[in-house]
PDB file of C-alpha atoms in Angstrom:
ATOM      1  CA  UNK P  20       0.000   0.000   0.000  1.00  0.00           C
ATOM      2  CA  UNK P  21       1.349   3.346  -0.953  1.00  0.00           C
ATOM      3  CA  UNK P  22       2.297   5.472   2.031  1.00  0.00           C
ATOM      4  CA  UNK P  23       0.756   8.903   2.434  1.00  0.00           C
ATOM      5  CA  UNK P  24       2.958  11.766   3.487  1.00  0.00           C
ATOM      6  CA  UNK P  25       1.965  14.988   5.141  1.00  0.00           C
ATOM      7  CA  UNK P  26       1.443  17.771   2.645  1.00  0.00           C
ATOM      8  CA  UNK P  27       1.876  21.218   4.148  1.00  0.00           C
ATOM      9  CA  UNK P  28       1.556  24.720   2.782  1.00  0.00           C
ATOM     10  CA  UNK P  29       2.733  27.833   4.527  1.00  0.00           C
ATOM     11  CA  UNK P  30      -0.643  29.520   4.090  1.00  0.00           C
ATOM     12  CA  UNK P  31      -3.053  26.612   4.415  1.00  0.00           C
ATOM     13  CA  UNK P  32      -3.962  23.264   5.856  1.00  0.00           C
ATOM     14  CA  UNK P  33      -2.048  20.026   5.822  1.00  0.00           C
ATOM     15  CA  UNK P  34      -3.521  16.587   5.242  1.00  0.00           C
ATOM     16  CA  UNK P  35      -3.035  13.332   7.039  1.00  0.00           C
ATOM     17  CA  UNK P  36      -4.687  10.075   5.957  1.00  0.00           C
ATOM     18  CA  UNK P  37      -7.100  11.950   3.728  1.00  0.00           C
ATOM     19  CA  UNK P  38      -8.439  14.185   6.509  1.00  0.00           C
ATOM     20  CA  UNK P  39      -8.139  17.936   6.068  1.00  0.00           C
ATOM     21  CA  UNK P  40      -6.517  19.485   9.150  1.00  0.00           C
ATOM     22  CA  UNK P  41      -6.433  23.258   9.317  1.00  0.00           C
ATOM     23  CA  UNK P  42      -3.402  25.049  10.671  1.00  0.00           C
ATOM     24  CA  UNK P  43      -4.442  27.846  12.989  1.00  0.00           C
ATOM     25  CA  UNK P  44      -3.141  31.361  12.390  1.00  0.00           C
ATOM     26  CA  UNK P  45      -0.589  32.780  14.780  1.00  0.00           C
ATOM     27  CA  UNK P  46      -2.159  34.227  17.973  1.00  0.00           C
ATOM     28  CA  UNK P  47      -5.502  32.542  17.235  1.00  0.00           C
ATOM     29  CA  UNK P  48      -7.566  31.867  20.384  1.00  0.00           C
ATOM     30  CA  UNK P  49      -7.495  28.297  21.721  1.00  0.00           C
ATOM     31  CA  UNK P  50     -10.163  26.048  20.269  1.00  0.00           C
ATOM     32  CA  UNK P  51     -12.640  24.166  22.463  1.00  0.00           C
ATOM     33  CA  UNK P  52     -12.040  20.424  22.681  1.00  0.00           C
ATOM     34  CA  UNK P  53     -15.593  19.073  22.824  1.00  0.00           C
ATOM     35  CA  UNK P  54     -18.716  19.473  20.719  1.00  0.00           C
ATOM     36  CA  UNK P  55     -20.600  20.957  23.670  1.00  0.00           C
ATOM     37  CA  UNK P  56     -17.918  23.549  24.369  1.00  0.00           C
ATOM     38  CA  UNK P  57     -17.736  24.358  20.650  1.00  0.00           C
ATOM     39  CA  UNK P  58     -21.415  25.256  20.679  1.00  0.00           C
ATOM     40  CA  UNK P  59     -21.169  27.376  23.811  1.00  0.00           C
ATOM     41  CA  UNK P  60     -18.153  29.240  22.485  1.00  0.00           C
ATOM     42  CA  UNK P  61     -19.396  30.046  19.002  1.00  0.00           C
ATOM     43  CA  UNK P  62     -23.175  30.057  18.993  1.00  0.00           C
ATOM     44  CA  UNK P  63     -26.248  30.629  21.108  1.00  0.00           C
ATOM     45  CA  UNK P  64     -28.471  27.732  22.169  1.00  0.00           C
ATOM     46  CA  UNK P  65     -31.475  27.052  19.951  1.00  0.00           C
ATOM     47  CA  UNK P  66     -34.137  29.715  20.274  1.00  0.00           C
ATOM     48  CA  UNK P  67     -37.577  30.649  18.970  1.00  0.00           C
ATOM     49  CA  UNK P  68     -37.612  32.919  15.910  1.00  0.00           C
ATOM     50  CA  UNK P  69     -40.590  35.271  15.832  1.00  0.00           C
ATOM     51  CA  UNK P  70     -42.664  35.847  12.711  1.00  0.00           C
ATOM     52  CA  UNK P  71     -41.343  39.406  12.459  1.00  0.00           C
ATOM     53  CA  UNK P  72     -37.742  38.182  12.613  1.00  0.00           C
ATOM     54  CA  UNK P  73     -38.403  35.470  10.056  1.00  0.00           C
ATOM     55  CA  UNK P  74     -40.091  37.861   7.644  1.00  0.00           C
ATOM     56  CA  UNK P  75     -37.305  40.372   8.078  1.00  0.00           C
ATOM     57  CA  UNK P  76     -34.618  37.802   7.245  1.00  0.00           C
ATOM     58  CA  UNK P  77     -36.669  36.534   4.300  1.00  0.00           C
ATOM     59  CA  UNK P  78     -37.060  40.034   2.860  1.00  0.00           C
ATOM     60  CA  UNK P  79     -33.339  40.727   3.132  1.00  0.00           C
ATOM     61  CA  UNK P  80     -31.888  37.650   1.435  1.00  0.00           C
ATOM     62  CA  UNK P  81     -32.623  35.360  -1.498  1.00  0.00           C
ATOM     63  CA  UNK P  82     -30.564  32.671  -3.199  1.00  0.00           C
ATOM     64  CA  UNK P  83     -30.877  32.412  -6.978  1.00  0.00           C
ATOM     65  CA  UNK P  84     -29.369  30.152  -9.650  1.00  0.00           C
ATOM     66  CA  UNK P  85     -29.573  31.423 -13.244  1.00  0.00           C
ATOM     67  CA  UNK P  86     -28.545  29.298 -16.226  1.00  0.00           C
ATOM     68  CA  UNK P  87     -28.296  30.288 -19.855  1.00  0.00           C
ATOM     69  CA  UNK P  88     -26.518  29.278 -23.076  1.00  0.00           C
ATOM     70  CA  UNK P  89     -23.067  30.661 -23.771  1.00  0.00           C
ATOM     71  CA  UNK P  90     -23.284  34.200 -25.131  1.00  0.00           C
ATOM     72  CA  UNK P  91     -26.855  34.905 -24.006  1.00  0.00           C
ATOM     73  CA  UNK P  92     -25.707  37.618 -21.599  1.00  0.00           C
ATOM     74  CA  UNK P  93     -25.703  36.013 -18.160  1.00  0.00           C
ATOM     75  CA  UNK P  94     -22.901  38.167 -16.760  1.00  0.00           C
ATOM     76  CA  UNK P  95     -24.571  41.339 -18.057  1.00  0.00           C
ATOM     77  CA  UNK P  96     -27.471  40.696 -15.657  1.00  0.00           C
ATOM     78  CA  UNK P  97     -25.277  42.263 -12.980  1.00  0.00           C
ATOM     79  CA  UNK P  98     -25.820  45.684 -14.586  1.00  0.00           C
ATOM     80  CA  UNK P  99     -29.247  45.953 -12.921  1.00  0.00           C
ATOM     81  CA  UNK P 100     -27.825  45.390  -9.418  1.00  0.00           C
ATOM     82  CA  UNK P 101     -26.759  48.306  -7.199  1.00  0.00           C
ATOM     83  CA  UNK P 102     -22.959  48.592  -7.578  1.00  0.00           C
ATOM     84  CA  UNK P 103     -22.469  49.960  -4.075  1.00  0.00           C
ATOM     85  CA  UNK P 104     -24.136  46.895  -2.496  1.00  0.00           C
ATOM     86  CA  UNK P 105     -22.927  44.159  -4.866  1.00  0.00           C
ATOM     87  CA  UNK P 106     -19.686  42.235  -5.289  1.00  0.00           C
ATOM     88  CA  UNK P 107     -18.925  39.812  -8.125  1.00  0.00           C
ATOM     89  CA  UNK P 108     -16.836  36.711  -7.447  1.00  0.00           C
ATOM     90  CA  UNK P 109     -15.306  36.332 -10.912  1.00  0.00           C
ATOM     91  CA  UNK P 110     -14.283  32.707 -11.459  1.00  0.00           C
ATOM     92  CA  UNK P 111     -14.227  32.746 -15.250  1.00  0.00           C
ATOM     93  CA  UNK P 112     -12.386  36.002 -16.032  1.00  0.00           C
ATOM     94  CA  UNK P 113     -15.509  37.042 -17.888  1.00  0.00           C
ATOM     95  CA  UNK P 114     -16.014  40.673 -16.839  1.00  0.00           C
ATOM     96  CA  UNK P 115     -15.118  42.062 -20.270  1.00  0.00           C
ATOM     97  CA  UNK P 116     -18.793  42.349 -21.243  1.00  0.00           C
ATOM     98  CA  UNK P 117     -19.522  44.508 -18.172  1.00  0.00           C
ATOM     99  CA  UNK P 118     -16.246  46.398 -17.904  1.00  0.00           C
ATOM    100  CA  UNK P 119     -18.197  49.649 -17.594  1.00  0.00           C
ATOM    101  CA  UNK P 120     -20.238  48.367 -14.618  1.00  0.00           C
ATOM    102  CA  UNK P 121     -19.026  50.506 -11.689  1.00  0.00           C
ATOM    103  CA  UNK P 122     -19.235  47.764  -9.044  1.00  0.00           C
ATOM    104  CA  UNK P 123     -16.303  45.771  -7.576  1.00  0.00           C
ATOM    105  CA  UNK P 124     -15.229  42.257  -8.497  1.00  0.00           C
ATOM    106  CA  UNK P 125     -12.817  39.733  -6.976  1.00  0.00           C
ATOM    107  CA  UNK P 126     -10.931  37.426  -9.365  1.00  0.00           C
ATOM    108  CA  UNK P 127     -10.987  33.863  -8.002  1.00  0.00           C
ATOM    109  CA  UNK P 128      -8.508  31.506  -9.648  1.00  0.00           C
ATOM    110  CA  UNK P 129      -8.513  28.507  -7.292  1.00  0.00           C
ATOM    111  CA  UNK P 130     -10.983  26.597  -5.164  1.00  0.00           C
ATOM    112  CA  UNK P 131      -8.859  27.293  -2.081  1.00  0.00           C
ATOM    113  CA  UNK P 132      -9.408  31.025  -2.589  1.00  0.00           C
ATOM    114  CA  UNK P 133     -13.144  30.520  -3.171  1.00  0.00           C
ATOM    115  CA  UNK P 134     -13.462  28.497   0.018  1.00  0.00           C
ATOM    116  CA  UNK P 135     -11.702  31.139   2.111  1.00  0.00           C
ATOM    117  CA  UNK P 136     -13.904  33.887   0.657  1.00  0.00           C
ATOM    118  CA  UNK P 137     -17.026  31.790   1.275  1.00  0.00           C
ATOM    119  CA  UNK P 138     -16.235  31.316   4.963  1.00  0.00           C
ATOM    120  CA  UNK P 139     -15.543  35.053   5.331  1.00  0.00           C
ATOM    121  CA  UNK P 140     -18.884  35.859   3.677  1.00  0.00           C
ATOM    122  CA  UNK P 141     -20.949  33.261   5.549  1.00  0.00           C
ATOM    123  CA  UNK P 142     -19.056  33.133   8.812  1.00  0.00           C
ATOM    124  CA  UNK P 143     -18.235  29.878  10.617  1.00  0.00           C
ATOM    125  CA  UNK P 144     -20.640  26.949  10.423  1.00  0.00           C
ATOM    126  CA  UNK P 145     -21.553  26.102  14.045  1.00  0.00           C
ATOM    127  CA  UNK P 146     -22.362  22.510  13.043  1.00  0.00           C
ATOM    128  CA  UNK P 147     -18.971  21.871  11.412  1.00  0.00           C
ATOM    129  CA  UNK P 148     -16.354  19.681  13.019  1.00  0.00           C
ATOM    130  CA  UNK P 149     -13.666  21.913  14.579  1.00  0.00           C
ATOM    131  CA  UNK P 150     -11.074  20.594  12.100  1.00  0.00           C
ATOM    132  CA  UNK P 151     -13.317  20.797   9.008  1.00  0.00           C
ATOM    133  CA  UNK P 152     -13.678  23.412   6.301  1.00  0.00           C
ATOM    134  CA  UNK P 153     -16.111  26.252   7.136  1.00  0.00           C
ATOM    135  CA  UNK P 154     -15.570  25.637  10.862  1.00  0.00           C
ATOM    136  CA  UNK P 155     -14.653  28.332  13.376  1.00  0.00           C
ATOM    137  CA  UNK P 156     -11.021  27.306  12.938  1.00  0.00           C
ATOM    138  CA  UNK P 157     -11.229  27.675   9.153  1.00  0.00           C
ATOM    139  CA  UNK P 158     -12.840  31.078   9.663  1.00  0.00           C
ATOM    140  CA  UNK P 159      -9.934  32.137  11.859  1.00  0.00           C
ATOM    141  CA  UNK P 160      -7.504  30.801   9.256  1.00  0.00           C
ATOM    142  CA  UNK P 161      -9.169  32.860   6.485  1.00  0.00           C
ATOM    143  CA  UNK P 162      -9.152  35.958   8.664  1.00  0.00           C
ATOM    144  CA  UNK P 163      -5.427  35.434   9.172  1.00  0.00           C
ATOM    145  CA  UNK P 164      -4.819  35.028   5.434  1.00  0.00           C
ATOM    146  CA  UNK P 165      -6.606  38.324   4.664  1.00  0.00           C
ATOM    147  CA  UNK P 166      -5.653  40.095   7.879  1.00  0.00           C
ATOM    148  CA  UNK P 167      -4.898  43.782   7.348  1.00  0.00           C
ATOM    149  CA  UNK P 168      -6.235  43.805   3.782  1.00  0.00           C
ATOM    150  CA  UNK P 169      -9.719  45.061   4.642  1.00  0.00           C
ATOM    151  CA  UNK P 170     -11.247  42.097   2.783  1.00  0.00           C
ATOM    152  CA  UNK P 171     -13.438  40.929   5.674  1.00  0.00           C
ATOM    153  CA  UNK P 172     -14.894  44.392   6.236  1.00  0.00           C
ATOM    154  CA  UNK P 173     -15.387  44.877   2.498  1.00  0.00           C
ATOM    155  CA  UNK P 174     -17.334  41.613   2.120  1.00  0.00           C
ATOM    156  CA  UNK P 175     -19.423  42.408   5.190  1.00  0.00           C
ATOM    157  CA  UNK P 176     -20.516  45.678   3.562  1.00  0.00           C
ATOM    158  CA  UNK P 177     -21.961  43.952   0.463  1.00  0.00           C
ATOM    159  CA  UNK P 178     -25.516  42.647   0.565  1.00  0.00           C
ATOM    160  CA  UNK P 179     -25.464  40.896  -2.836  1.00  0.00           C
ATOM    161  CA  UNK P 180     -22.888  38.301  -3.929  1.00  0.00           C
ATOM    162  CA  UNK P 181     -22.871  37.519  -7.661  1.00  0.00           C
ATOM    163  CA  UNK P 182     -20.982  34.270  -8.391  1.00  0.00           C
ATOM    164  CA  UNK P 183     -19.876  34.037 -12.042  1.00  0.00           C
ATOM    165  CA  UNK P 184     -19.938  31.193 -12.665  1.00  0.00           C
ATOM    166  CA  UNK P 185     -20.967  27.996 -10.950  1.00  0.00           C
ATOM    167  CA  UNK P 186     -19.834  26.118 -14.070  1.00  0.00           C
ATOM    168  CA  UNK P 187     -16.269  27.339 -13.597  1.00  0.00           C
ATOM    169  CA  UNK P 188     -16.509  26.694  -9.858  1.00  0.00           C
ATOM    170  CA  UNK P 189     -17.074  22.989 -10.520  1.00  0.00           C
ATOM    171  CA  UNK P 190     -14.043  22.969 -12.839  1.00  0.00           C
ATOM    172  CA  UNK P 191     -11.880  24.535 -10.137  1.00  0.00           C
ATOM    173  CA  UNK P 192     -13.146  22.023  -7.594  1.00  0.00           C
ATOM    174  CA  UNK P 193     -12.416  19.145  -9.987  1.00  0.00           C
ATOM    175  CA  UNK P 194      -8.830  20.366 -10.437  1.00  0.00           C
ATOM    176  CA  UNK P 195      -8.522  20.442  -6.639  1.00  0.00           C
ATOM    177  CA  UNK P 196     -10.203  17.039  -6.153  1.00  0.00           C
ATOM    178  CA  UNK P 197      -7.849  15.268  -8.581  1.00  0.00           C
ATOM    179  CA  UNK P 198      -4.914  16.182  -6.316  1.00  0.00           C
ATOM    180  CA  UNK P 199      -6.425  14.922  -3.058  1.00  0.00           C
ATOM    181  CA  UNK P 200      -5.784  11.498  -1.441  1.00  0.00           C
ATOM    182  CA  UNK P 201      -9.404  10.495  -2.088  1.00  0.00           C
ATOM    183  CA  UNK P 202      -8.651  10.621  -5.826  1.00  0.00           C
ATOM    184  CA  UNK P 203      -6.122   7.782  -5.576  1.00  0.00           C
ATOM    185  CA  UNK P 204      -6.652   4.100  -4.889  1.00  0.00           C
ATOM    186  CA  UNK P 205      -5.411   3.051  -1.454  1.00  0.00           C
ATOM    187  CA  UNK P 206      -4.531  -0.377  -2.856  1.00  0.00           C
ATOM    188  CA  UNK P 207      -2.631   0.608  -6.017  1.00  0.00           C
ATOM    189  CA  UNK P 208      -1.946   4.314  -5.594  1.00  0.00           C
ATOM    190  CA  UNK P 209      -3.337   4.948  -9.075  1.00  0.00           C
ATOM    191  CA  UNK P 210      -5.893   7.691  -9.840  1.00  0.00           C
ATOM    192  CA  UNK P 211      -9.453   6.801  -8.844  1.00  0.00           C
ATOM    193  CA  UNK P 212     -11.925   8.777 -10.960  1.00  0.00           C
ATOM    194  CA  UNK P 213     -14.884   7.759  -8.800  1.00  0.00           C
ATOM    195  CA  UNK P 214     -13.159   9.069  -5.700  1.00  0.00           C
ATOM    196  CA  UNK P 215     -12.406  12.380  -7.416  1.00  0.00           C
ATOM    197  CA  UNK P 216     -16.012  12.833  -8.569  1.00  0.00           C
ATOM    198  CA  UNK P 217     -17.329  11.901  -5.138  1.00  0.00           C
ATOM    199  CA  UNK P 218     -15.143  14.546  -3.508  1.00  0.00           C
ATOM    200  CA  UNK P 219     -16.132  17.044  -6.228  1.00  0.00           C
ATOM    201  CA  UNK P 220     -19.826  16.621  -5.439  1.00  0.00           C
ATOM    202  CA  UNK P 221     -19.349  16.941  -1.683  1.00  0.00           C
ATOM    203  CA  UNK P 222     -17.144  20.031  -1.906  1.00  0.00           C
ATOM    204  CA  UNK P 223     -19.393  21.892  -4.367  1.00  0.00           C
ATOM    205  CA  UNK P 224     -22.564  21.202  -2.386  1.00  0.00           C
ATOM    206  CA  UNK P 225     -20.929  22.178   0.899  1.00  0.00           C
ATOM    207  CA  UNK P 226     -19.644  25.446  -0.564  1.00  0.00           C
ATOM    208  CA  UNK P 227     -22.985  26.357  -2.151  1.00  0.00           C
ATOM    209  CA  UNK P 228     -24.890  25.574   1.045  1.00  0.00           C
ATOM    210  CA  UNK P 229     -22.515  27.685   3.101  1.00  0.00           C
ATOM    211  CA  UNK P 230     -23.045  30.717   0.880  1.00  0.00           C
ATOM    212  CA  UNK P 231     -26.802  30.078   0.774  1.00  0.00           C
ATOM    213  CA  UNK P 232     -26.878  30.252   4.587  1.00  0.00           C
ATOM    214  CA  UNK P 233     -24.879  33.502   4.748  1.00  0.00           C
ATOM    215  CA  UNK P 234     -26.852  35.827   7.060  1.00  0.00           C
ATOM    216  CA  UNK P 235     -28.408  38.800   5.287  1.00  0.00           C
ATOM    217  CA  UNK P 236     -26.789  38.019   1.933  1.00  0.00           C
ATOM    218  CA  UNK P 237     -28.542  37.604  -1.408  1.00  0.00           C
ATOM    219  CA  UNK P 238     -26.429  35.156  -3.400  1.00  0.00           C
ATOM    220  CA  UNK P 239     -26.819  34.820  -7.183  1.00  0.00           C
ATOM    221  CA  UNK P 240     -25.118  31.937  -8.980  1.00  0.00           C
ATOM    222  CA  UNK P 241     -24.941  32.008 -12.782  1.00  0.00           C
ATOM    223  CA  UNK P 242     -23.936  29.086 -14.969  1.00  0.00           C
ATOM    224  CA  UNK P 243     -23.950  27.678 -18.479  1.00  0.00           C
ATOM    225  CA  UNK P 244     -27.050  25.932 -19.807  1.00  0.00           C
ATOM    226  CA  UNK P 245     -26.420  23.308 -22.466  1.00  0.00           C
ATOM    227  CA  UNK P 246     -28.698  21.473 -24.859  1.00  0.00           C
ATOM    228  CA  UNK P 247     -28.227  17.705 -24.857  1.00  0.00           C
ATOM    229  CA  UNK P 248     -29.729  15.341 -27.421  1.00  0.00           C
ATOM    230  CA  UNK P 249     -29.750  11.630 -26.581  1.00  0.00           C
ATOM    231  CA  UNK P 250     -29.651   8.591 -28.878  1.00  0.00           C
ATOM    232  CA  UNK P 251     -33.449   8.701 -29.224  1.00  0.00           C
ATOM    233  CA  UNK P 252     -33.237  12.285 -30.542  1.00  0.00           C
ATOM    234  CA  UNK P 253     -34.821  13.654 -27.353  1.00  0.00           C
ATOM    235  CA  UNK P 254     -33.464  17.096 -26.453  1.00  0.00           C
ATOM    236  CA  UNK P 255     -33.205  18.422 -22.914  1.00  0.00           C
ATOM    237  CA  UNK P 256     -31.686  21.546 -21.385  1.00  0.00           C
ATOM    238  CA  UNK P 257     -29.456  21.048 -18.358  1.00  0.00           C
ATOM    239  CA  UNK P 258     -26.876  23.003 -16.320  1.00  0.00           C
ATOM    240  CA  UNK P 259     -23.315  22.459 -17.486  1.00  0.00           C
ATOM    241  CA  UNK P 260     -21.268  21.279 -14.513  1.00  0.00           C
ATOM    242  CA  UNK P 261     -18.535  18.818 -13.721  1.00  0.00           C
ATOM    243  CA  UNK P 262     -20.132  15.730 -12.202  1.00  0.00           C
ATOM    244  CA  UNK P 263     -23.852  15.173 -11.677  1.00  0.00           C
ATOM    245  CA  UNK P 264     -24.352  15.587  -7.919  1.00  0.00           C
ATOM    246  CA  UNK P 265     -24.268  19.402  -7.872  1.00  0.00           C
ATOM    247  CA  UNK P 266     -26.692  19.688 -10.779  1.00  0.00           C
ATOM    248  CA  UNK P 267     -29.160  17.317  -9.109  1.00  0.00           C
ATOM    249  CA  UNK P 268     -29.040  18.932  -5.682  1.00  0.00           C
ATOM    250  CA  UNK P 269     -28.743  22.623  -6.582  1.00  0.00           C
ATOM    251  CA  UNK P 270     -32.522  23.175  -7.059  1.00  0.00           C
ATOM    252  CA  UNK P 271     -33.061  21.998  -3.490  1.00  0.00           C
ATOM    253  CA  UNK P 272     -30.448  24.412  -2.118  1.00  0.00           C
ATOM    254  CA  UNK P 273     -31.424  27.752  -3.666  1.00  0.00           C
ATOM    255  CA  UNK P 274     -34.751  29.595  -3.420  1.00  0.00           C
ATOM    256  CA  UNK P 275     -35.097  30.392  -7.104  1.00  0.00           C
ATOM    257  CA  UNK P 276     -33.912  28.686 -10.302  1.00  0.00           C
ATOM    258  CA  UNK P 277     -34.229  30.569 -13.604  1.00  0.00           C
ATOM    259  CA  UNK P 278     -33.214  30.002 -17.209  1.00  0.00           C
ATOM    260  CA  UNK P 279     -32.189  32.920 -19.402  1.00  0.00           C
ATOM    261  CA  UNK P 280     -33.158  32.263 -23.015  1.00  0.00           C
ATOM    262  CA  UNK P 281     -33.985  33.941 -26.331  1.00  0.00           C
ATOM    263  CA  UNK P 282     -37.607  34.251 -27.466  1.00  0.00           C
ATOM    264  CA  UNK P 283     -39.645  35.397 -30.429  1.00  0.00           C
ATOM    265  CA  UNK P 284     -43.416  36.085 -30.499  1.00  0.00           C
ATOM    266  CA  UNK P 285     -46.195  34.045 -32.061  1.00  0.00           C
ATOM    267  CA  UNK P 286     -49.266  35.509 -33.808  1.00  0.00           C
ATOM    268  CA  UNK P 287     -51.031  36.005 -30.475  1.00  0.00           C
ATOM    269  CA  UNK P 288     -48.037  37.718 -28.891  1.00  0.00           C
ATOM    270  CA  UNK P 289     -47.010  34.719 -26.811  1.00  0.00           C
ATOM    271  CA  UNK P 290     -43.366  33.839 -26.225  1.00  0.00           C
ATOM    272  CA  UNK P 291     -41.777  31.119 -28.350  1.00  0.00           C
ATOM    273  CA  UNK P 292     -38.355  29.700 -27.536  1.00  0.00           C
ATOM    274  CA  UNK P 293     -36.146  30.727 -30.447  1.00  0.00           C
ATOM    275  CA  UNK P 294     -32.364  30.444 -30.255  1.00  0.00           C
ATOM    276  CA  UNK P 295     -31.993  32.806 -33.231  1.00  0.00           C
ATOM    277  CA  UNK P 296     -34.142  35.576 -31.739  1.00  0.00           C
ATOM    278  CA  UNK P 297     -32.889  38.597 -29.834  1.00  0.00           C
ATOM    279  CA  UNK P 298     -35.390  39.137 -26.999  1.00  0.00           C
ATOM    280  CA  UNK P 299     -34.186  37.758 -23.681  1.00  0.00           C
ATOM    281  CA  UNK P 300     -36.532  36.450 -20.989  1.00  0.00           C
ATOM    282  CA  UNK P 301     -36.021  34.656 -17.689  1.00  0.00           C
ATOM    283  CA  UNK P 302     -38.083  31.478 -17.375  1.00  0.00           C
ATOM    284  CA  UNK P 303     -39.041  31.236 -13.707  1.00  0.00           C
ATOM    285  CA  UNK P 304     -41.528  28.413 -13.127  1.00  0.00           C
ATOM    286  CA  UNK P 305     -41.123  24.654 -12.992  1.00  0.00           C
ATOM    287  CA  UNK P 306     -43.140  22.631 -15.484  1.00  0.00           C
ATOM    288  CA  UNK P 307     -42.804  25.378 -18.099  1.00  0.00           C
ATOM    289  CA  UNK P 308     -43.665  24.512 -21.707  1.00  0.00           C
ATOM    290  CA  UNK P 309     -40.068  25.167 -22.823  1.00  0.00           C
ATOM    291  CA  UNK P 310     -38.538  22.301 -20.844  1.00  0.00           C
ATOM    292  CA  UNK P 311     -36.096  24.667 -19.117  1.00  0.00           C
ATOM    293  CA  UNK P 312     -34.779  24.332 -15.545  1.00  0.00           C
ATOM    294  CA  UNK P 313     -36.762  26.654 -13.249  1.00  0.00           C
ATOM    295  CA  UNK P 314     -38.268  26.886  -9.765  1.00  0.00           C
ATOM    296  CA  UNK P 315     -40.095  29.687  -7.967  1.00  0.00           C
ATOM    297  CA  UNK P 316     -40.170  29.084  -4.233  1.00  0.00           C
ATOM    298  CA  UNK P 317     -41.602  32.564  -3.637  1.00  0.00           C
ATOM    299  CA  UNK P 318     -44.702  31.935  -5.777  1.00  0.00           C
ATOM    300  CA  UNK P 319     -44.541  35.574  -6.906  1.00  0.00           C
ATOM    301  CA  UNK P 320     -43.028  35.341 -10.370  1.00  0.00           C
ATOM    302  CA  UNK P 321     -44.730  34.941 -13.730  1.00  0.00           C
ATOM    303  CA  UNK P 322     -43.870  32.155 -16.139  1.00  0.00           C
ATOM    304  CA  UNK P 323     -41.340  34.469 -17.795  1.00  0.00           C
ATOM    305  CA  UNK P 324     -39.947  37.764 -16.557  1.00  0.00           C
ATOM    306  CA  UNK P 325     -37.802  40.538 -18.070  1.00  0.00           C
ATOM    307  CA  UNK P 326     -34.056  40.055 -17.352  1.00  0.00           C
ATOM    308  CA  UNK P 327     -33.932  42.752 -14.658  1.00  0.00           C
ATOM    309  CA  UNK P 328     -32.508  41.271 -11.442  1.00  0.00           C
ATOM    310  CA  UNK P 329     -33.243  44.324  -9.301  1.00  0.00           C
ATOM    311  CA  UNK P 330     -36.929  44.251 -10.292  1.00  0.00           C
ATOM    312  CA  UNK P 331     -37.072  40.473  -9.809  1.00  0.00           C
ATOM    313  CA  UNK P 332     -35.579  40.600  -6.318  1.00  0.00           C
ATOM    314  CA  UNK P 333     -38.021  43.337  -5.356  1.00  0.00           C
ATOM    315  CA  UNK P 334     -40.913  41.237  -6.655  1.00  0.00           C
ATOM    316  CA  UNK P 335     -39.718  38.103  -4.853  1.00  0.00           C
ATOM    317  CA  UNK P 336     -39.282  39.919  -1.552  1.00  0.00           C
ATOM    318  CA  UNK P 337     -42.532  41.881  -1.597  1.00  0.00           C
ATOM    319  CA  UNK P 338     -45.196  39.835   0.221  1.00  0.00           C
ATOM    320  CA  UNK P 339     -48.118  41.558  -1.574  1.00  0.00           C
ATOM    321  CA  UNK P 340     -46.876  40.596  -5.035  1.00  0.00           C
ATOM    322  CA  UNK P 341     -48.324  37.331  -6.329  1.00  0.00           C
ATOM    323  CA  UNK P 342     -47.812  35.770  -9.731  1.00  0.00           C
ATOM    324  CA  UNK P 343     -50.781  35.861 -12.090  1.00  0.00           C
TER     325      UNK P 343
END
């Protein structure tokens, strides 16, 4: 059996026997040693949330996944968002189309960087094992990495996080997963594709859930939508991602799923899916006649909506608004 050696980085965790162990920053406070003490140190006991509190939190945050074909203008949706309250996590170096948008962006070139930013945005997960990613210890590690840069304060000041794109996120995670011990057979030491894909699915879902739970943050994920035709000549539209786990579970994580597509009009003025047309619409409801991925947990959106994210968020978060 191939031996595993400790792998250590100056700025990150080291691994032993496949388990991620985080190295604490210098001068970090001592960590509690039991699950009970972890809870008392980092979180309040369970409590009752009043209707007013629940409605307030609901009106101040929404999680959205938007998919569209390449070139349809997914990134340009950010133009409708307030630049002073929005930050773009740019994973695909695709800001050229919105270079005149006055809001800030953060280039993210590795999954390690994305994970540190996610824990700074969402804070520590009180349910995480003390040595796991997104734990209080990981949060302290990320604070140490960005200490003195103003990054933590900057992220705290932004109410909307625009992640462009979830497709590239899965590619970054796959590059990371292929280098981890889980991606190699313990018996032969050779690459194990199943192990890599299993780790890919777990890491992507954990990262998306952590951002979705970020207090007071509206998180918008955009990704590529691809058309797939099977051997029976049946065509379906599906999110383009590495692996299948993230694509299957994403609709259960976010509040809203939408598909950005091109439409023309029929004789009665109705919308007809037309890849050669120029009018863009967001398809917002499940079971739509276009066969596009969509879900409206709010129940306030029409079958299709104009591609104006600011107007959509206002409609979703206004209790009086109901879809026709």
